[in-house]
mmCIF file of C-alpha atoms in Angstrom:
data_model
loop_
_atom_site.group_PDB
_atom_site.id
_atom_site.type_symbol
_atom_site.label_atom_id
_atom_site.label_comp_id
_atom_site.label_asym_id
_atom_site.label_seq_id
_atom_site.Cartn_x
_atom_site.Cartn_y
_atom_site.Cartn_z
ATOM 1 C CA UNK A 51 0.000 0.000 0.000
ATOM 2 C CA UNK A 52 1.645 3.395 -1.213
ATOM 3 C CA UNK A 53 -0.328 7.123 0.067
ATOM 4 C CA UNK A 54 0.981 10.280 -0.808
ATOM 5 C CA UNK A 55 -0.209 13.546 -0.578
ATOM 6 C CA UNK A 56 1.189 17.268 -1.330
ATOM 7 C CA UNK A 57 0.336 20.660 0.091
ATOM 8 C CA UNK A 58 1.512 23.716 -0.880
ATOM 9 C CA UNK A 59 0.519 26.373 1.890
ATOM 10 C CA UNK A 60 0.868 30.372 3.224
ATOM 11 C CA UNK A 61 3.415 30.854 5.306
ATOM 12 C CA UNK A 62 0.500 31.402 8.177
ATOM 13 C CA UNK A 63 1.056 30.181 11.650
ATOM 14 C CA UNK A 64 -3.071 28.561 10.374
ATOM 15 C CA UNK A 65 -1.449 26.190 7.774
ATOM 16 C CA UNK A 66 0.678 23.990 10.609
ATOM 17 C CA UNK A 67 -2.240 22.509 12.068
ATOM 18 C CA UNK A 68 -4.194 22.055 9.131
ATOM 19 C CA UNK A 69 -1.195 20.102 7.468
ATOM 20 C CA UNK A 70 -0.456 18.544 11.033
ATOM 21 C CA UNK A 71 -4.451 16.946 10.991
ATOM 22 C CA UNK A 72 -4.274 15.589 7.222
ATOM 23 C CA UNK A 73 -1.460 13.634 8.360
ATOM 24 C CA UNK A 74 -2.724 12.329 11.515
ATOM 25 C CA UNK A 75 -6.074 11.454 9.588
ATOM 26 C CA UNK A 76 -4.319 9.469 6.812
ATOM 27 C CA UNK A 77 -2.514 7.952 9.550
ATOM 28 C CA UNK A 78 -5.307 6.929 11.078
ATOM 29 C CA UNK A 79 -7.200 6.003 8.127
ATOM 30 C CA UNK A 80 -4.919 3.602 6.737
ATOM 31 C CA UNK A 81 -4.313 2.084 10.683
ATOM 32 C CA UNK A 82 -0.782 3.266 11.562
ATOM 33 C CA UNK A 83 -0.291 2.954 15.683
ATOM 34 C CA UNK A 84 -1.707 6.103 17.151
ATOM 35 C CA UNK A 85 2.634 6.591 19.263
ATOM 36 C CA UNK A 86 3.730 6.441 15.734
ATOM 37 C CA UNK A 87 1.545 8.814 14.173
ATOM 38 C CA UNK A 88 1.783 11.518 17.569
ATOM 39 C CA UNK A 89 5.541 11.061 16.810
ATOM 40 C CA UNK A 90 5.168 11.977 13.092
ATOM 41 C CA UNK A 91 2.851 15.063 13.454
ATOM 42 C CA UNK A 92 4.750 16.220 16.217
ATOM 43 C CA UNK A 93 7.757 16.335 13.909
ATOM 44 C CA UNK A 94 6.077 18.034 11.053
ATOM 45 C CA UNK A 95 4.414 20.716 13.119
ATOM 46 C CA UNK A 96 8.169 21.203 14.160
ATOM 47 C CA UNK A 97 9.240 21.522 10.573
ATOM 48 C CA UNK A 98 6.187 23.526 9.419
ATOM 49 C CA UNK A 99 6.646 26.272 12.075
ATOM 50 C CA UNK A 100 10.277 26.672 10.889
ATOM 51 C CA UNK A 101 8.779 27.215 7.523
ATOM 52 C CA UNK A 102 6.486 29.464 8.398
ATOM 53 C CA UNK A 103 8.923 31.438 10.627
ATOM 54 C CA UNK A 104 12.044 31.072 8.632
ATOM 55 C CA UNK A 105 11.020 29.822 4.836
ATOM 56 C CA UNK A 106 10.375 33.173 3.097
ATOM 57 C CA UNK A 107 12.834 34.490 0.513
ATOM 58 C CA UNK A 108 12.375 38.058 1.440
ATOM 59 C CA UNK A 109 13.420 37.999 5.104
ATOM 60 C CA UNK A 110 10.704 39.540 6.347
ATOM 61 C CA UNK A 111 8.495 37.177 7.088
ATOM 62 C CA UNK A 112 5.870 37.711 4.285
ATOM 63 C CA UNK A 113 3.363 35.584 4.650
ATOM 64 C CA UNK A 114 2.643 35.055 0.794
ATOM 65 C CA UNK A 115 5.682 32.734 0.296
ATOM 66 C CA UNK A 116 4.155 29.362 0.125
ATOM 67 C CA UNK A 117 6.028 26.262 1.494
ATOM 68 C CA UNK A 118 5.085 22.849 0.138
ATOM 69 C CA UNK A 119 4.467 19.783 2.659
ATOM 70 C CA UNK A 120 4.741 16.142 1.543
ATOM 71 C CA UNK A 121 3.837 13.187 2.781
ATOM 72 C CA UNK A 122 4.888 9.261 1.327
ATOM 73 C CA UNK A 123 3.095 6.441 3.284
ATOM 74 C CA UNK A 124 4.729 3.401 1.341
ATOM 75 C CA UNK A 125 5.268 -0.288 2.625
ATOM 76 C CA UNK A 126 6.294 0.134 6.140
ATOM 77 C CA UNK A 127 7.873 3.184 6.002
ATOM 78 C CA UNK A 128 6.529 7.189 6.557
ATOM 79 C CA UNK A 129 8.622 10.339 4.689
ATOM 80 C CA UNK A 130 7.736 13.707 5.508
ATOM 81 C CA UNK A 131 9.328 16.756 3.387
ATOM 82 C CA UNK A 132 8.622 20.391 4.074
ATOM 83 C CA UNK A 133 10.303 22.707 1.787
ATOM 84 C CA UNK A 134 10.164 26.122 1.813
ATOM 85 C CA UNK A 135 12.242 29.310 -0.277
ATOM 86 C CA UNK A 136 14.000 30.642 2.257
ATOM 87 C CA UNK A 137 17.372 31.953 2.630
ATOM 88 C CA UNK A 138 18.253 27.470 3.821
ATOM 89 C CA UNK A 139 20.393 26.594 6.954
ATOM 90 C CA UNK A 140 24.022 28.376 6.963
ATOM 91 C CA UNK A 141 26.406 26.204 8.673
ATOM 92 C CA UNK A 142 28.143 27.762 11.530
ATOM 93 C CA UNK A 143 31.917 27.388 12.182
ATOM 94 C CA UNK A 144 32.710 23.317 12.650
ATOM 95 C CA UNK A 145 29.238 22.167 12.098
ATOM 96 C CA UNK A 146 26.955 21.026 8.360
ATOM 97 C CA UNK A 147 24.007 22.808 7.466
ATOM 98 C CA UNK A 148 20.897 22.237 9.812
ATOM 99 C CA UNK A 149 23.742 20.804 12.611
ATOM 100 C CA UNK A 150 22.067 21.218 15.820
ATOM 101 C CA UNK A 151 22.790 24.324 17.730
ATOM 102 C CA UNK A 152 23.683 24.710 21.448
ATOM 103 C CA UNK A 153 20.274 26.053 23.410
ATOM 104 C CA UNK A 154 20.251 28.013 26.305
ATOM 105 C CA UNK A 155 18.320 25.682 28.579
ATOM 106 C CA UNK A 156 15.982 28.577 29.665
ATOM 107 C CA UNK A 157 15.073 29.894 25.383
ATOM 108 C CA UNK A 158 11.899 29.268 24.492
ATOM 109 C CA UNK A 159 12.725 28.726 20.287
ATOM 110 C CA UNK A 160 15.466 26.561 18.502
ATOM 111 C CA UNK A 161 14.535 23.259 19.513
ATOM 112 C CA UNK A 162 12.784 22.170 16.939
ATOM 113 C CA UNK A 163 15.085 20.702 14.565
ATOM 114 C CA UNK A 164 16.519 18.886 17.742
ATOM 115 C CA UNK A 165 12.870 17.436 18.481
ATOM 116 C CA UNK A 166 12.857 16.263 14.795
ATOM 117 C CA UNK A 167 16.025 14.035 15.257
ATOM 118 C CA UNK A 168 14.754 12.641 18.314
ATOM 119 C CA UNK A 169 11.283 11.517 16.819
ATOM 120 C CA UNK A 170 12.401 10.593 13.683
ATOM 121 C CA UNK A 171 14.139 7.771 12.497
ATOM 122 C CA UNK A 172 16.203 9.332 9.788
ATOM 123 C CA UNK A 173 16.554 12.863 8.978
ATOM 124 C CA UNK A 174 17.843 14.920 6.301
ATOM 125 C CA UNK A 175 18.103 18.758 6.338
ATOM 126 C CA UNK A 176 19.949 20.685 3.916
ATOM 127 C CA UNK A 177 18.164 22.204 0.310
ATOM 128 C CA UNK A 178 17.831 21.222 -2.814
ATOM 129 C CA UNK A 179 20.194 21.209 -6.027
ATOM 130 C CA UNK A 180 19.512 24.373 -7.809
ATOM 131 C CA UNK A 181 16.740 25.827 -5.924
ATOM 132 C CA UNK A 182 16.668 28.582 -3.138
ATOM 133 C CA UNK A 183 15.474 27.733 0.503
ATOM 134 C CA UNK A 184 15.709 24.625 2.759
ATOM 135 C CA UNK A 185 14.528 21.199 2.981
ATOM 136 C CA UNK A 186 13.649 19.306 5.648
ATOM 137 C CA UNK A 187 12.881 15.430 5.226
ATOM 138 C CA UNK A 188 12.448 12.411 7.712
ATOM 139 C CA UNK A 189 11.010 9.380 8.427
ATOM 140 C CA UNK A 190 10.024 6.745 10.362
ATOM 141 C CA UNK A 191 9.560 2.526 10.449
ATOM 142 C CA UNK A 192 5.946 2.453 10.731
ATOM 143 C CA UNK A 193 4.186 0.085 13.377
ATOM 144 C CA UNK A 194 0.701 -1.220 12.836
ATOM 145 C CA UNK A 195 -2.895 -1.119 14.846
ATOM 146 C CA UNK A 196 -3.986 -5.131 14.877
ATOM 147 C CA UNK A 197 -7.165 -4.013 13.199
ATOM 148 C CA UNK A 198 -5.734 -1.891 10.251
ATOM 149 C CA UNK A 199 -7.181 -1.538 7.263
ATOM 150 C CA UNK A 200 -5.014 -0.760 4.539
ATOM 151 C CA UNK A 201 -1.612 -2.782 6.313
ATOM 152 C CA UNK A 202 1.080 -3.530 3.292
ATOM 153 C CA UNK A 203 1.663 -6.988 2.323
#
């Protein structure tokens, strides 16, 4: 069983949830354990929020840059892309693009990409060949409820 699905949304704090919901009800349509799928759309709404914060070309936060969210249910396996036309991660001194940062235990922003690591089996954050602005993918081994309807063979 392959799903896959592709939004292209405002850079509006109103757009996370939205794509945060379509992904927890495919999820839960197609019977993917309900830890799994939290996991997942925490991750994204992680990702989406740095688009919507970060992802604009102009650097000031104009909210009619549009990012582009996809999702790829395929076999056992969940990948998750948000890409947006920002100015992409710079790498600071010693460290790759999207490298974690050091966070002041007490700041209350930069943790994201840090969250996304931690929920995500494999991650990949960097941009794409040619184009402007930063990519963030991951995924994750999906698990299955016993009563799923739509479990790959």
């Amino acid at each position: 069983m392959s799903i896959w699905w592709s939004l292209h949304l405002r850079r509006e704090a109103a757009s996370v949830p939205l794509a945060r919901r379509l992904l927890l009800g495919t999820m839960e349509t197609a019977g993917v354990d309900p830890d799994i799928s939290f996991d997942l759309s925490v991750a994204l709404t992680e990702a989406c929020a740095n688009a919507v914060e970060h992802g604009g070309d102009d650097g000031c936060g104009d909210p009619s840059q549009a990012y582009r969210v996809t999702a790829y249910l395929d076999g056992e396996r969940c990948r998750i892309e948000v890409a947006d036309t920002g100015p992409g991660f710079e790498a600071a001194p010693g460290r790759s693009p999207g490298a974690p940062r050091p966070v002041p235990a007490d700041a209350e922003h930069g943790r994201g990409l840090c969250l996304i690591r931690e929920l995500a089996d494999h991650v990949h954050i960097g941009g794409a060949p040619g184009r402007p602005g930063a990519v963030v993918s991951f995924d994750k081994i999906l698990k299955w409820r016993e009563d799923a309807p739509l479990v790959a063979v």
